[in-house]
Structure formats: C-alpha cells, structure tokens
Short mmCIF file of C-alpha atoms in Angstrom, two decimals:
data_model
loop_
_atom_site.label_atom_id
_atom_site.label_comp_id
_atom_site.label_asym_id
_atom_site.label_seq_id
_atom_site.Cartn_x
_atom_site.Cartn_y
_atom_site.Cartn_z
CA MET I 1 21.61 -28.49 48.37
CA ARG I 2 23.05 -28.63 52.10
CA PHE I 3 22.36 -31.30 54.62
CA SER I 4 22.44 -30.71 58.00
CA PRO I 5 23.13 -33.20 60.76
CA THR I 6 19.48 -33.04 61.75
CA THR I 7 18.49 -34.01 58.56
CA LEU I 8 20.70 -37.08 57.56
CA ALA I 9 18.61 -37.71 60.51
CA VAL I 10 15.64 -38.06 59.33
CA SER I 11 16.73 -39.23 56.41
CA ALA I 12 17.87 -42.76 57.86
CA THR I 13 14.76 -42.86 59.79
CA LEU I 14 12.63 -42.34 56.77
CA ALA I 15 14.76 -44.91 54.68
CA SER I 16 14.37 -47.80 57.38
CA LEU I 17 10.34 -47.02 56.92
CA ALA I 18 10.48 -47.61 53.61
CA SER I 19 10.65 -50.73 54.18
CA ALA I 20 7.04 -50.44 55.83
CA LEU I 21 5.13 -48.78 53.19
CA SER I 22 2.32 -50.78 50.70
CA SER I 23 4.83 -50.32 48.03
CA SER I 24 7.48 -49.52 46.76
CA LEU I 25 8.94 -46.69 44.27
CA GLN I 26 8.92 -47.60 40.13
CA GLN I 27 10.99 -46.52 37.46
CA VAL I 28 8.42 -46.33 34.86
CA THR I 29 10.66 -47.93 32.09
CA ALA I 30 7.71 -47.61 29.21
CA PHE I 31 7.23 -43.51 29.47
CA ASN I 32 9.19 -42.37 26.52
CA ASP I 33 7.21 -39.35 25.44
CA GLY I 34 9.75 -36.62 26.17
CA PRO I 35 10.43 -33.96 24.82
CA THR I 36 13.62 -34.37 26.77
CA LYS I 37 14.49 -37.75 28.97
CA ALA I 38 14.22 -36.71 32.51
CA GLY I 39 13.24 -39.81 33.66
CA MET I 40 10.22 -41.09 35.24
CA TYR I 41 9.40 -42.27 38.58
CA VAL I 42 6.54 -42.84 40.71
CA TYR I 43 5.02 -44.51 43.92
CA VAL I 44 1.76 -45.85 44.00
CA PRO I 45 0.10 -47.23 47.23
CA SER I 46 -1.66 -50.46 47.01
CA GLY I 47 -4.57 -50.56 46.88
CA VAL I 48 -5.01 -46.89 45.85
CA SER I 49 -8.96 -46.31 43.76
CA GLY I 50 -9.03 -43.71 41.46
CA PRO I 51 -9.24 -41.35 40.52
CA ALA I 52 -6.31 -40.32 42.94
CA PRO I 53 -4.73 -37.18 43.21
CA ILE I 54 -1.26 -36.43 42.00
CA ILE I 55 1.70 -34.93 43.88
CA VAL I 56 4.58 -34.19 41.67
CA ALA I 57 7.76 -34.37 44.21
CA ILE I 58 10.73 -32.45 41.89
CA HIS I 59 14.05 -33.19 43.86
CA TYR I 60 16.74 -30.31 43.59
CA CYS I 61 20.50 -29.99 42.07
CA THR I 62 22.82 -33.25 42.64
CA GLY I 63 19.51 -35.21 43.78
CA THR I 64 18.31 -37.88 42.44
CA ALA I 65 14.55 -39.58 42.17
CA ASN I 66 15.22 -42.63 44.65
CA ALA I 67 16.97 -39.11 47.00
CA TYR I 68 14.21 -37.75 46.97
CA PHE I 69 11.68 -39.99 47.58
CA SER I 70 13.78 -41.70 50.80
CA ASN I 71 14.23 -37.57 52.17
CA THR I 72 11.06 -37.19 53.16
CA GLN I 73 7.53 -38.05 53.00
CA TYR I 74 5.09 -38.01 50.84
CA ALA I 75 4.88 -41.63 50.40
CA ASN I 76 4.60 -42.18 53.94
CA LEU I 77 1.68 -39.95 53.44
CA ALA I 78 0.51 -41.84 50.17
CA ASP I 79 -0.44 -44.81 52.07
CA THR I 80 -2.69 -42.92 54.54
CA HIS I 81 -4.32 -40.45 52.14
CA GLY I 82 -4.31 -42.27 48.54
CA PHE I 83 -2.69 -40.14 46.24
CA ILE I 84 -0.20 -40.81 43.44
CA VAL I 85 3.19 -39.29 44.01
CA ILE I 86 5.03 -38.64 40.99
CA TYR I 87 9.16 -38.54 41.43
CA PRO I 88 10.99 -36.92 37.92
CA ASN I 89 14.28 -37.36 37.60
CA ALA I 90 16.31 -35.09 35.99
CA PRO I 91 18.67 -35.75 33.03
CA SER I 92 21.46 -33.88 33.62
CA SER I 93 24.82 -34.82 34.78
CA GLY I 94 24.28 -32.42 37.77
CA GLY I 95 20.94 -33.19 38.44
CA CYS I 96 19.29 -29.49 37.93
CA TRP I 97 16.27 -29.08 36.33
CA ASP I 98 15.66 -26.92 33.00
CA VAL I 99 14.42 -23.63 33.94
CA ALA I 100 16.02 -21.28 32.18
CA SER I 101 15.19 -22.05 27.84
CA THR I 102 12.60 -20.09 26.35
CA ALA I 103 11.50 -23.86 25.92
CA SER I 104 10.76 -25.04 28.93
CA LEU I 105 9.23 -21.18 30.32
CA THR I 106 6.82 -21.61 27.46
CA HIS I 107 3.35 -23.43 27.35
CA ASN I 108 4.16 -26.80 24.90
CA GLY I 109 7.01 -25.22 24.57
CA GLY I 110 9.18 -28.08 24.99
CA GLY I 111 12.15 -28.65 28.08
CA ASP I 112 11.47 -30.21 30.84
CA SER I 113 8.65 -29.16 32.02
CA LEU I 114 6.27 -30.56 29.15
CA THR I 115 8.76 -34.61 29.67
CA ILE I 116 6.94 -33.95 33.57
CA VAL I 117 3.53 -32.67 32.22
CA ASN I 118 4.02 -35.86 29.96
CA MET I 119 4.05 -37.86 33.05
CA VAL I 120 0.71 -36.46 35.17
CA LYS I 121 -0.49 -37.61 31.23
CA TYR I 122 0.44 -40.85 31.70
CA ALA I 123 -0.22 -41.22 35.25
CA VAL I 124 -3.73 -39.99 34.35
CA ALA I 125 -4.23 -42.62 32.11
CA ASN I 126 -2.03 -45.92 33.80
CA PHE I 127 -2.17 -45.23 37.71
CA GLY I 128 -5.46 -44.13 37.72
CA GLY I 129 -4.43 -40.02 38.41
CA ASP I 130 -7.26 -37.83 38.84
CA ALA I 131 -6.29 -34.57 36.13
CA ASP I 132 -8.44 -32.27 38.32
CA ARG I 133 -6.13 -32.10 41.16
CA VAL I 134 -2.98 -32.40 40.29
CA TYR I 135 -0.12 -30.59 42.87
CA ALA I 136 3.45 -29.47 42.63
CA THR I 137 6.10 -29.81 45.81
CA GLY I 138 10.22 -29.30 45.07
CA SER I 139 12.92 -27.74 47.03
CA SER I 140 15.68 -25.45 45.42
CA SER I 141 16.58 -26.77 41.41
CA GLY I 142 12.78 -28.73 42.02
CA ALA I 143 11.03 -25.09 43.47
CA MET I 144 12.28 -23.18 40.33
CA MET I 145 10.32 -26.25 38.15
CA THR I 146 7.70 -26.51 40.48
CA ASN I 147 7.04 -22.32 39.54
CA VAL I 148 7.77 -22.99 36.34
CA LEU I 149 5.40 -25.76 36.27
CA ALA I 150 2.37 -23.56 37.66
CA GLY I 151 2.46 -20.47 35.09
CA ALA I 152 3.14 -22.21 32.16
CA TYR I 153 0.95 -24.84 32.97
CA PRO I 154 -1.62 -23.49 34.78
CA ASP I 155 -4.40 -25.54 32.91
CA VAL I 156 -2.75 -28.43 34.34
CA PHE I 157 -1.92 -27.93 38.23
CA LYS I 158 -4.04 -26.46 41.06
CA ALA I 159 -1.56 -26.10 43.71
CA GLY I 160 2.42 -25.77 44.18
CA SER I 161 4.58 -25.56 47.54
CA SER I 162 8.45 -23.93 46.14
CA TYR I 163 10.69 -24.44 48.27
CA SER I 164 13.80 -22.14 48.22
CA GLY I 165 12.92 -21.37 44.85
CA VAL I 166 13.46 -18.36 42.88
CA PRO I 167 10.50 -16.54 41.58
CA ASP I 168 9.55 -18.36 38.16
CA GLY I 169 11.64 -17.75 34.60
CA CYS I 170 14.17 -15.77 37.36
CA PHE I 171 17.02 -18.03 36.19
CA TYR I 172 16.11 -17.71 31.95
CA VAL I 173 19.09 -16.97 30.61
CA ALA I 174 18.85 -16.03 26.84
CA GLY I 175 20.36 -19.18 24.54
CA ALA I 176 19.74 -21.95 26.77
CA GLN I 177 18.63 -25.06 25.43
CA PRO I 178 16.35 -27.90 25.69
CA GLY I 179 18.21 -31.02 26.89
CA GLN I 180 21.35 -29.13 27.60
CA ASP I 181 23.65 -31.35 29.91
CA THR I 182 24.14 -28.18 32.58
CA PRO I 183 20.80 -26.43 32.35
CA GLY I 184 21.45 -22.21 32.51
CA TRP I 185 23.15 -20.75 36.06
CA ASN I 186 21.89 -17.27 36.04
CA SER I 187 24.39 -16.00 39.05
CA GLN I 188 22.14 -12.51 39.56
CA CYS I 189 18.91 -14.03 40.18
CA SER I 190 20.71 -16.68 42.49
CA GLY I 191 22.30 -14.05 43.79
CA GLY I 192 18.91 -11.94 45.18
CA THR I 193 20.07 -8.68 42.83
CA LEU I 194 17.50 -9.30 39.77
CA ILE I 195 14.19 -7.24 40.80
CA LYS I 196 11.13 -6.35 39.39
CA SER I 197 7.81 -4.70 39.68
CA ALA I 198 5.38 -6.53 40.29
CA GLN I 199 3.46 -5.82 37.78
CA GLU I 200 6.56 -6.85 35.03
CA TRP I 201 6.82 -10.36 37.01
CA GLY I 202 3.31 -10.99 36.65
CA ASP I 203 3.26 -10.37 32.92
CA GLN I 204 6.37 -13.00 32.12
CA VAL I 205 4.45 -15.54 33.56
CA ARG I 206 1.35 -14.49 31.77
CA SER I 207 3.62 -14.90 28.38
CA TYR I 208 4.04 -18.04 29.15
CA TYR I 209 0.80 -19.27 28.10
CA PRO I 210 -0.37 -16.01 25.55
CA GLY I 211 -4.34 -16.39 25.62
CA TYR I 212 -4.76 -18.38 28.42
CA THR I 213 -7.94 -16.45 30.61
CA GLY I 214 -8.05 -19.35 33.37
CA SER I 215 -6.84 -19.82 36.90
CA TYR I 216 -3.63 -19.68 38.10
CA PRO I 217 -2.35 -22.39 40.72
CA LYS I 218 -3.19 -21.30 44.60
CA MET I 219 0.87 -21.70 45.84
CA LEU I 220 2.87 -21.75 48.91
CA ILE I 221 6.28 -19.53 48.85
CA TRP I 222 8.99 -21.29 51.33
CA HIS I 223 12.56 -19.50 52.01
CA GLY I 224 15.27 -19.15 54.75
CA THR I 225 16.78 -15.63 55.55
CA ALA I 226 20.19 -17.60 56.01
CA ASP I 227 20.35 -18.91 52.26
CA THR I 228 23.31 -18.46 50.63
CA THR I 229 22.62 -20.32 47.33
CA LEU I 230 19.81 -19.21 46.34
CA ALA I 231 19.18 -15.35 47.86
CA TYR I 232 16.95 -14.39 50.08
CA PRO I 233 15.65 -11.38 48.05
CA ASN I 234 14.61 -14.00 46.13
CA TYR I 235 11.96 -14.43 49.08
CA ALA I 236 10.06 -11.55 48.29
CA GLU I 237 10.29 -10.93 44.58
CA ALA I 238 8.30 -14.46 44.64
CA LEU I 239 5.57 -13.15 47.07
CA LYS I 240 5.61 -10.24 44.54
CA GLN I 241 4.61 -12.09 41.32
CA TRP I 242 2.06 -14.91 43.03
CA SER I 243 0.58 -11.50 44.10
CA ASN I 244 0.09 -9.76 40.34
CA VAL I 245 -0.60 -13.42 38.84
CA LEU I 246 -3.54 -14.66 41.19
CA GLY I 247 -4.37 -10.50 42.06
CA VAL I 248 -4.24 -10.91 46.27
CA SER I 249 -2.88 -8.99 48.14
CA GLN I 250 -1.05 -9.35 51.94
CA THR I 251 -4.18 -9.88 54.20
CA ALA I 252 -1.95 -11.05 57.56
CA THR I 253 1.15 -11.80 59.22
CA ASN I 254 1.14 -14.57 61.97
CA GLN I 255 4.57 -15.48 64.11
CA ASN I 256 5.75 -18.46 64.83
CA THR I 257 3.88 -20.34 62.29
CA PRO I 258 4.08 -22.88 61.07
CA ASP I 259 7.22 -23.54 63.24
CA ALA I 260 8.97 -21.63 65.73
CA GLY I 261 11.64 -18.92 64.07
CA TYR I 262 8.89 -18.84 61.37
CA THR I 263 6.91 -16.00 60.05
CA GLN I 264 3.60 -16.76 57.48
CA SER I 265 2.05 -14.02 55.29
CA VAL I 266 -0.88 -15.05 54.16
CA TYR I 267 -2.44 -13.03 50.80
CA GLY I 268 -6.25 -14.07 51.35
CA THR I 269 -6.84 -17.95 50.02
CA THR I 270 -4.38 -18.50 47.03
CA LEU I 271 -0.99 -17.59 48.13
CA VAL I 272 1.22 -18.16 51.44
CA GLY I 273 4.98 -17.83 52.43
CA TYR I 274 6.53 -18.61 55.19
CA SER I 275 9.93 -17.48 55.90
CA GLY I 276 12.53 -18.87 58.22
CA GLN I 277 14.77 -16.77 60.56
CA GLY I 278 18.21 -18.34 60.48
CA VAL I 279 16.62 -21.45 57.99
CA GLY I 280 19.79 -21.69 54.92
CA HIS I 281 19.49 -24.12 51.91
CA THR I 282 16.96 -25.58 51.98
CA VAL I 283 13.92 -25.16 54.14
CA PRO I 284 12.58 -28.71 55.66
CA VAL I 285 9.80 -29.91 53.43
CA HIS I 286 7.05 -29.98 55.59
CA GLU I 287 4.64 -32.20 54.44
CA ALA I 288 1.66 -32.06 56.32
CA VAL I 289 1.34 -28.71 55.06
CA ASP I 290 1.45 -29.34 51.73
CA LEU I 291 -1.03 -31.92 51.99
CA ALA I 292 -3.71 -29.51 53.50
CA TRP I 293 -2.73 -26.83 51.09
CA PHE I 294 -3.47 -28.79 48.29
CA GLY I 295 -6.77 -30.82 50.12
CA ILE I 296 -5.55 -33.81 50.29
CA ALA I 297 -5.13 -33.78 53.86
#
C-alpha cells in the first residue's frame, strides 16, 4: 500500500477532522469470538438509532484499523447517515488478511473471515446493528477479504466494494493455515497470470457454501491500470467471476465516471467495475459512491 503526497495530505486533513466527530473509534475488548485473534474496532455515532446499517471497512497489508479509520471518511459519513462502522484489525504481524486458507474460504470454516462475521453478529447484538443491512469494503488485502466475505458469507453481506483486490479465492494456497503469522501469498495471482473462465471462477465461489440457494451480494470492483502490486489483469478476472456468480452480463460502458480518467463498466444493477487509467495501488476510496451502492445515502 503506497500513499502519494496528495493522499498523505488528505490523511492529515481527515485526522484533524476526527476531533469533530460525534464519537470516537473504540476497541471492543469484550469481543473474543474468534476463531482468529483479529481485533474489533467500531465507530458508533452518538445518538445512532437502531437497527442501523453496518459497514465493515477492512484495511490493507501493513495497515491497521486505526489507519483505515483515519484515512477514509466512513466515520464522518456515519455521523451524517446514522450507520455503524466496524474496522477489523488483522492478527498477522504484517497486517495482511487470511484470504488463502481453506478455512477462511469456507462458510463457517474458520479463519479471519469467520472472525469478521462474528464481529458483525456482536455489533447486531450489542450496538443496535441491522443484520439485514450489512456491507463490506476494503483496500488491497482488505479488498481481497471483501470478496472472500461476499463469496463465503452471502447470507450475511448484502453488497461489497473492493478496491484493488483480486478475484475471490485467487490467493488460495494449498496447505495455508488460519492463524498463521504470515498468511499465504500467491505470486501467480498477484502477478495477474492466474486466468480462469468465468464459469471456473464462479464455481470456485459457489464451492465455499455448498447447498446455498440464496442471492449473492452486489459488487463494486475498482482497479488501476498502473497497479504493480496486484496486477491489472485481476480486474478483468474479478469481473468475470462476479458476472458469473450474479448471472449478469455487461450492459453499458461510461467514460470519465465517477472521475476523469475512470471507465465504468455496468453489469445490470448488481455489478459495476471502475478502471482508473494510470492509477496505481491502491485506487483512492470513493466513499460517496460506496454509500450510494449500499443504499445508505
């Protein structure tokens, strides 16, 4: 995860705005529902009335819950729109999420994915969260986890927004174990050379929750053409995957949307891709677009 000078300036501005928030980021020390040791941090706006929507905002490798809280505007917008934000904190020393183990890629199988789902359940039970309005978003490793949650727990999440990630399960490494200090890394995937058909990608997602017949979350997929960390071909692979899972095909292409230099690819009402020309790793978070996609604002 690399920050440009502009991003650092924005981060400083957001940090100064933190004092204007109605509440503060809280570490939920009472949460111990694992199975991994990911930390639960939460922002609950003062006076929020339940049941309130929940956004799970997931940090990148080398990041922390506190960093993602400071470097994004979800907390500020939570004050305006009355939703709860969960900021999970990765248990690994490098701050990466387990998106490689069979456990994390399996419904109720374990790993960091189940720990995050248990955070959602805790927020519903203790903070007035709405179990029917739960959404996930994240950058880089957090984007990968967003896809994992959407695939393994479609009964929990209604929508996702993935910034500069890879297809769900692309990082699978045979023998990777949940709770490892350094989760598995898949160089073929990160390099953009792991290519599958849409059907193969879709079947991989469906294998995480055998017998599930309900709907899957609608998805936003963001990627920059100049990404040298998680190569740009992963963008097309992710769109292939989710178009198959959601049973949709491309219906429109719009230039300079939502910003100049971005190309929007629309797949009906359940899948949208955003390709940023010349954008590196990672795509800047577009919180307002996310909230509209989630139906919160």
